[in-house]
PDB file of C-alpha atoms in Angstrom:
ATOM      1  CA  MET F  79      47.644 234.002 -53.354  1.00 61.00           C
ATOM      2  CA  LEU F  80      45.529 231.758 -51.194  1.00 66.00           C
ATOM      3  CA  ALA F  81      42.096 233.116 -50.340  1.00 71.00           C
ATOM      4  CA  GLY F  82      39.893 231.893 -47.521  1.00 74.00           C
ATOM      5  CA  TRP F  83      42.288 232.071 -44.578  1.00 76.00           C
ATOM      6  CA  GLU F  84      41.731 234.405 -41.632  1.00 80.00           C
ATOM      7  CA  GLY F  85      44.048 237.398 -41.442  1.00 79.00           C
ATOM      8  CA  SER F  86      45.493 236.302 -38.096  1.00 80.00           C
ATOM      9  CA  VAL F  87      46.772 232.953 -39.433  1.00 82.00           C
ATOM     10  CA  HIS F  88      50.571 232.822 -39.719  1.00 78.00           C
ATOM     11  CA  ASP F  89      52.055 232.317 -43.176  1.00 76.00           C
ATOM     12  CA  ALA F  90      53.739 229.092 -42.013  1.00 78.00           C
ATOM     13  CA  ASN F  91      50.340 227.549 -41.219  1.00 81.00           C
ATOM     14  CA  ILE F  92      48.974 228.575 -44.611  1.00 78.00           C
ATOM     15  CA  LEU F  93      52.000 227.121 -46.406  1.00 77.00           C
ATOM     16  CA  ALA F  94      51.780 223.833 -44.483  1.00 77.00           C
ATOM     17  CA  GLY F  95      48.034 223.593 -45.111  1.00 79.00           C
ATOM     18  CA  SER F  96      48.463 224.300 -48.797  1.00 79.00           C
ATOM     19  CA  MET F  97      51.261 221.770 -49.235  1.00 75.00           C
ATOM     20  CA  ASP F  98      48.939 219.073 -47.831  1.00 76.00           C
ATOM     21  CA  GLN F  99      46.354 219.744 -50.551  1.00 76.00           C
ATOM     22  CA  PRO F 100      46.600 217.871 -53.882  1.00 78.00           C
ATOM     23  CA  ASP F 101      46.241 221.129 -55.834  1.00 78.00           C
ATOM     24  CA  GLY F 102      48.182 223.234 -53.306  1.00 76.00           C
ATOM     25  CA  ILE F 103      51.612 224.809 -53.472  1.00 76.00           C
ATOM     26  CA  ASN F 104      54.250 222.484 -54.859  1.00 77.00           C
ATOM     27  CA  ILE F 105      57.888 223.299 -54.135  1.00 76.00           C
ATOM     28  CA  PHE F 106      60.252 221.650 -56.580  1.00 79.00           C
ATOM     29  CA  ASP F 107      63.027 219.440 -55.176  1.00 79.00           C
ATOM     30  CA  ASP F 108      65.851 221.787 -56.201  1.00 83.00           C
ATOM     31  CA  LYS F 109      64.100 224.973 -54.982  1.00 82.00           C
ATOM     32  CA  PHE F 110      63.347 226.459 -51.572  1.00 81.00           C
ATOM     33  CA  TYR F 111      61.609 229.350 -49.825  1.00 81.00           C
ATOM     34  CA  LEU F 112      63.215 231.741 -47.364  1.00 82.00           C
ATOM     35  CA  GLY F 113      61.162 231.769 -44.195  1.00 80.00           C
ATOM     36  CA  ASP F 114      61.310 234.048 -41.192  1.00 77.00           C
ATOM     37  CA  PHE F 115      61.555 232.974 -37.548  1.00 75.00           C
ATOM     38  CA  GLY F 116      57.950 231.738 -37.577  1.00 75.00           C
ATOM     39  CA  TYR F 117      58.810 228.907 -39.953  1.00 76.00           C
ATOM     40  CA  THR F 118      60.409 225.635 -39.004  1.00 74.00           C
ATOM     41  CA  CYS F 119      63.361 224.525 -41.075  1.00 70.00           C
ATOM     42  CA  GLN F 120      62.288 221.806 -43.473  1.00 73.00           C
ATOM     43  CA  PRO F 121      63.637 220.576 -46.817  1.00 74.00           C
ATOM     44  CA  SER F 122      61.728 223.218 -48.775  1.00 79.00           C
ATOM     45  CA  VAL F 123      61.931 226.152 -46.324  1.00 81.00           C
ATOM     46  CA  VAL F 124      65.141 227.700 -45.015  1.00 82.00           C
ATOM     47  CA  ALA F 125      64.625 229.573 -41.760  1.00 82.00           C
ATOM     48  CA  PRO F 126      67.285 231.493 -39.808  1.00 83.00           C
ATOM     49  CA  PHE F 127      68.928 230.048 -36.731  1.00 81.00           C
ATOM     50  CA  ARG F 128      67.257 231.097 -33.495  1.00 77.00           C
ATOM     51  CA  LYS F 129      69.216 232.724 -30.657  1.00 74.00           C
ATOM     52  CA  THR F 130      71.830 233.859 -33.187  1.00 72.00           C
ATOM     53  CA  ARG F 131      72.495 237.355 -34.508  1.00 65.00           C
ATOM     54  CA  TYR F 132      70.406 238.008 -37.602  1.00 62.00           C
ATOM     55  CA  TYR F 133      70.046 241.600 -38.707  1.00 60.00           C
ATOM     56  CA  LEU F 134      72.636 243.296 -40.901  1.00 56.00           C
ATOM     57  CA  ASN F 135      73.235 246.001 -38.283  1.00 64.00           C
ATOM     58  CA  ASP F 136      74.177 243.322 -35.745  1.00 58.00           C
ATOM     59  CA  LEU F 137      76.864 242.035 -38.126  1.00 54.00           C
ATOM     60  CA  SER F 138      78.815 245.138 -39.148  1.00 60.00           C
ATOM     61  CA  SER F 139      82.411 245.269 -40.364  1.00 62.00           C
ATOM     62  CA  LYS F 140      83.617 245.482 -36.756  1.00 67.00           C
ATOM     63  CA  ASN F 141      81.286 242.716 -35.663  1.00 67.00           C
ATOM     64  CA  TYR F 142      81.810 240.200 -38.489  1.00 71.00           C
ATOM     65  CA  PRO F 143      80.287 236.710 -38.498  1.00 72.00           C
ATOM     66  CA  ARG F 144      82.255 234.354 -36.258  1.00 76.00           C
ATOM     67  CA  THR F 145      80.274 231.142 -36.593  1.00 80.00           C
ATOM     68  CA  THR F 146      78.567 229.305 -39.424  1.00 84.00           C
ATOM     69  CA  HIS F 147      75.216 230.178 -37.834  1.00 82.00           C
ATOM     70  CA  ASP F 148      76.118 233.894 -37.917  1.00 80.00           C
ATOM     71  CA  PHE F 149      77.165 233.605 -41.556  1.00 81.00           C
ATOM     72  CA  LEU F 150      73.975 231.782 -42.593  1.00 82.00           C
ATOM     73  CA  ASN F 151      71.810 234.331 -40.785  1.00 82.00           C
ATOM     74  CA  LEU F 152      73.724 237.202 -42.447  1.00 81.00           C
ATOM     75  CA  SER F 153      73.234 235.613 -45.882  1.00 83.00           C
ATOM     76  CA  HIS F 154      69.570 234.917 -45.093  1.00 83.00           C
ATOM     77  CA  SER F 155      68.995 238.517 -44.023  1.00 81.00           C
ATOM     78  CA  SER F 156      70.722 239.872 -47.137  1.00 82.00           C
ATOM     79  CA  LEU F 157      68.591 237.701 -49.424  1.00 86.00           C
ATOM     80  CA  ARG F 158      65.365 238.669 -47.655  1.00 82.00           C
ATOM     81  CA  VAL F 159      66.238 242.375 -48.041  1.00 82.00           C
ATOM     82  CA  MET F 160      66.696 241.834 -51.802  1.00 88.00           C
ATOM     83  CA  VAL F 161      63.418 239.918 -52.082  1.00 85.00           C
ATOM     84  CA  ASP F 162      61.515 242.608 -50.135  1.00 84.00           C
ATOM     85  CA  THR F 163      63.067 245.346 -52.285  1.00 89.00           C
ATOM     86  CA  THR F 164      62.132 243.488 -55.469  1.00 91.00           C
ATOM     87  CA  PHE F 165      58.511 243.062 -54.358  1.00 87.00           C
ATOM     88  CA  GLY F 166      58.429 246.732 -53.342  1.00 90.00           C
ATOM     89  CA  SER F 167      59.651 247.741 -56.796  1.00 91.00           C
ATOM     90  CA  LEU F 168      57.054 245.594 -58.546  1.00 88.00           C
TER      91      LEU F 168
END
């Protein structure tokens, strides 16, 4: 938790600002965060591809992933659902 930021500031700005601080968030080299469309893809943050199908409903059994971008976005969406469910359970 990072206190002191306004409520309207996007999470990506808070993460970038914290990573610039000496005592801020430190992401280990072999770890990463899943970011939403507001994040830019960087070595420590994996964001979905833009202008590519993302949601699980868009990629049903009849509409399976056809490209590597579709497959990454499907995997990304599945992982984010699990993370959200875990936080909801806690």
